[in-house]
C-alpha cells in the first residue's frame, strides 16, 4: 500500500542528458517515464516539475552576456521543451498526462490553474508543471516547492544522481557519509546545499517534507512510494 497519496517529483533537466553534454537522451527519458508510470498505476497522484539545464540555464547565460531576465525566460522555455518531451513519452505508453505552464502558451500546453490541476490529479492524470514560476530570478527548486504546496502534496521528492544528502559531495569525496534523516534547521546550520534558500525556507514554513533520492536506480521511486526507506528524509 502506498505511503503517500499525492507527491511532487522534482527532476533536473541535466538528468535527461544521461552521459551526454546536452539535450535529451531517449533511453533516460523512457526509463524515467516507466518509473513514474509504475507509481501512477499504484493509484498515487503525481505532479512533476522538471528543470531545463540540459538546454539552457539563465545563470549560465548571464556569464555569456545575456540579460538576466531574458536568460531566465529562455530557461523557462527550456523546461517547457522538456515537459513536452515527457508528455509525448507518457502518451506513447498510453499513460494519461497533462502539461501546465506558468506562462500562457496555449495551445502548446494548458495555462496553470490550481483548480484544473487538482481535477486532473484526482482523475488520475500525471501532471507536468513547466515554465518555472513564470517569473525571472526564481529557480525550478522554488517552482517545485511552490507547486507542491499549492497541490497539497504529502511530500516533495527530489530525484538526483546520488543516493541522498551527504556530509560532503560524494562525487568528489569518497568518505562523505549519507544522512538517513535530517531536520531543516540542522541542514541549514551545516550549509548543506539541498535546495536553494528560497525553496528551503518555503518547505520549512509550510512543513513540507522532502526526500532526496537517486532517481537513476531502477525501482527506487516505486519502492520509496511504497514506504521503503530510500534516500534522505528532510523534515521539521
C-alpha positions as MATLAB code, in Angstrom:
seq = 'XXXXXXXXXXXXXXXXXXXXXXXXXXXXXXXXXXXXXXXXXXXXXXXXXXXXXXXXXXXXXXXXXXXXXXXXXXXXXXXXXXXXXXXXXXXXXXXXXXXXXXXXXXXXXXXXXXXXXXXXXXXXXXXXXXXXXXXXXXXXXXXXXXXXXXXXXXXXXXXXXXXXXXXXXXXXXXXXXXXXXXXXXXXXXXXXXXXXXXXXXXXXXXXXXXXXXXXXXXXXXXXXXXXXXXXXXXXX';
ca = [
       0.000    0.000    0.000;
       1.432    3.424   -0.952;
       2.781    5.572    1.883;
       1.708    8.742    0.064;
      -1.468    9.741   -1.767;
      -0.137   12.757   -3.672;
       3.501   13.636   -4.409;
       5.514   16.238   -6.271;
       8.554   14.873   -8.110;
      11.327   17.310   -8.980;
      13.749   16.289  -11.717;
      16.682   18.247  -13.085;
      16.942   18.903  -16.789;
      20.543   17.717  -16.661;
      19.316   14.273  -15.614;
      17.746   13.837  -19.046;
      21.166   14.151  -20.692;
      22.342   10.857  -19.136;
      26.023   10.764  -20.173;
      25.632   13.365  -22.904;
      26.640   17.016  -22.764;
      23.253   18.478  -23.683;
      19.796   17.624  -24.989;
      17.582   14.648  -24.150;
      18.758   11.047  -24.052;
      15.799    8.932  -25.296;
      16.661    5.932  -23.114;
      16.962    8.024  -19.952;
      13.673    9.756  -20.761;
      11.886    6.433  -21.245;
      13.450    4.935  -18.112;
      12.127    7.844  -16.039;
       8.707    7.637  -17.664;
       8.469    3.904  -16.893;
       9.336    4.577  -13.240;
       6.698    7.313  -12.985;
       4.004    5.232  -14.688;
       4.667    2.403  -12.211;
       3.885    4.829   -9.370;
       0.797    6.213  -11.091;
      -0.523    2.666  -11.518;
      -0.460    2.306   -7.721;
      -3.145    4.999   -7.584;
      -0.734    7.693   -6.415;
      -1.398   11.201   -7.721;
       1.843   12.585   -9.099;
       2.924   16.021  -10.253;
       6.286   16.623  -11.916;
       8.484   19.694  -12.163;
      11.452   19.372  -14.492;
      14.314   21.804  -14.978;
      15.782   22.977  -18.258;
      19.526   22.855  -17.613;
      20.080   20.303  -20.371;
      19.044   23.001  -22.851;
      19.722   26.389  -21.240;
      20.392   27.867  -17.801;
      19.647   31.520  -17.145;
      22.582   31.976  -14.757;
      24.983   30.444  -17.272;
      23.669   32.819  -19.894;
      24.420   35.736  -17.579;
      28.109   34.840  -17.719;
      27.930   34.976  -21.514;
      26.478   38.466  -21.502;
      22.751   37.681  -21.634;
      20.359   39.929  -19.749;
      19.350   38.022  -16.563;
      15.618   38.441  -17.077;
      15.754   37.372  -20.714;
      18.073   34.495  -19.824;
      15.658   33.256  -17.164;
      12.795   33.333  -19.653;
      14.921   31.264  -22.023;
      15.425   28.791  -19.183;
      11.659   28.654  -18.626;
      11.149   27.812  -22.294;
      13.700   25.019  -21.911;
      11.604   23.493  -19.112;
       8.575   23.578  -21.401;
      10.505   21.697  -24.094;
      11.408   19.048  -21.512;
       7.823   18.937  -20.277;
       6.517   18.335  -23.788;
       9.076   15.560  -24.245;
       7.843   13.934  -21.035;
       4.217   14.206  -22.105;
       4.989   12.701  -25.506;
       6.762    9.784  -23.831;
       3.805    9.204  -21.499;
       1.374    9.271  -24.409;
       3.484    6.792  -26.375;
       3.000    4.384  -23.461;
      -0.753    5.086  -23.225;
      -0.401    6.856  -19.872;
      -2.737    9.791  -19.176;
      -0.866   13.057  -18.705;
      -1.433   16.806  -18.878;
       1.091   19.617  -19.055;
       0.580   23.013  -17.440;
       2.722   26.106  -17.951;
       3.252   29.070  -15.642;
       3.261   31.313  -18.722;
       0.224   31.259  -21.012;
       1.322   29.263  -24.060;
      -1.937   27.732  -25.249;
      -2.331   25.706  -27.448;
       1.172   24.355  -26.670;
       0.101   23.499  -23.117;
      -2.579   24.395  -20.594;
      -2.188   27.550  -18.525;
      -1.643   26.681  -14.856;
      -4.682   26.977  -12.607;
      -4.879   25.154   -9.290;
      -8.482   24.024   -9.739;
      -7.710   22.486  -13.140;
      -4.606   20.780  -11.786;
      -6.433   19.357   -8.761;
      -9.145   17.982  -11.030;
      -6.531   16.409  -13.315;
      -4.732   14.772  -10.385;
      -7.967   13.385   -8.960;
      -8.831   11.955  -12.380;
      -5.544   10.043  -12.438;
      -3.586   12.213  -14.866;
       0.158   12.511  -14.411;
       0.576   16.283  -14.294;
       3.638   18.110  -15.586;
       4.410   21.655  -14.424;
       6.708   23.651  -16.688;
       7.780   27.248  -17.137;
       9.080   27.541  -13.575;
       7.098   30.056  -11.517;
       6.614   32.223  -14.595;
       8.897   34.861  -13.102;
      12.632   35.508  -13.510;
      15.024   35.148  -10.555;
      13.247   32.010   -9.270;
      14.731   28.539   -9.710;
      12.959   25.297  -10.528;
      13.638   24.290   -6.903;
      11.392   27.166   -5.872;
       8.846   26.289   -8.565;
       8.784   22.698   -7.290;
       8.211   23.776   -3.707;
       5.524   26.250   -4.742;
       3.625   23.647   -6.771;
       3.991   21.015   -4.035;
       2.457   23.398   -1.504;
      -0.294   24.513   -3.886;
      -1.403   20.979   -4.771;
      -1.131   19.967   -1.098;
       1.341   17.188   -1.810;
       2.175   14.851    1.056;
       5.870   15.080    0.206;
       8.264   16.563   -2.314;
      10.643   14.078   -3.913;
      13.890   15.351   -5.378;
      15.256   12.817   -7.833;
      19.022   13.162   -8.250;
      22.014   11.131   -9.420;
      23.265   10.491   -5.876;
      21.658    8.396   -3.138;
      20.632   11.221   -0.812;
      22.029   14.096    1.242;
      25.675   13.693    2.265;
      28.075   15.419    4.628;
      30.061   16.428    1.532;
      29.866   15.958   -2.231;
      30.013   12.157   -2.668;
      31.193   12.541   -6.255;
      34.392   14.257   -5.119;
      34.766   12.947   -1.568;
      34.527    9.130   -1.235;
      34.479    9.491    2.559;
      31.289   11.548    2.563;
      28.568    9.994    4.719;
      24.875    9.948    3.872;
      22.161   11.139    6.228;
      19.136    8.870    6.578;
      17.209   11.758    8.097;
      17.955   15.390    8.913;
      15.964   18.411   10.064;
      15.679   21.568    8.000;
      17.358   23.556   10.775;
      20.304   21.169   11.003;
      20.721   21.192    7.224;
      20.798   24.998    7.306;
      23.389   25.059   10.087;
      25.589   22.610    8.203;
      25.109   24.637    4.987;
      24.062   21.558    3.034;
      23.025   22.546   -0.461;
      19.827   20.567   -0.817;
      17.628   23.266   -2.362;
      18.128   26.956   -2.922;
      17.416   29.070    0.161;
      14.042   30.382   -1.037;
      12.741   26.873   -1.732;
      14.212   25.562    1.512;
      12.531   28.304    3.541;
       9.190   27.600    1.869;
       9.475   23.916    2.803;
      10.201   24.850    6.417;
       7.424   27.417    6.729;
       4.849   25.049    5.244;
       6.103   21.870    6.968;
       6.583   20.196    3.590;
       8.768   17.095    3.994;
      11.410   16.470    1.360;
      13.023   13.201    0.302;
      16.219   13.315   -1.746;
      16.936   10.054   -3.571;
      18.696    8.528   -6.565;
      16.281    8.527   -9.498;
      18.727    6.561  -11.641;
      18.352    3.357   -9.606;
      15.599    1.253  -11.148;
      12.666    0.750   -8.793;
      13.775    3.408   -6.305;
      10.820    5.713   -6.918;
       8.205    2.977   -6.590;
       9.836    1.409   -3.539;
      10.090    4.808   -1.869;
       6.393    5.432   -2.522;
       5.601    2.032   -1.010;
       7.287    3.107    2.225;
      10.793    1.699    1.894;
      13.469    3.890    3.499;
      15.337    5.191    0.475;
      17.362    8.380    0.262;
      17.368   11.139    2.875;
      14.266   12.490    4.596;
      14.422   16.213    5.406;
      11.703   17.414    7.769;
      10.844   19.879   10.535;
];
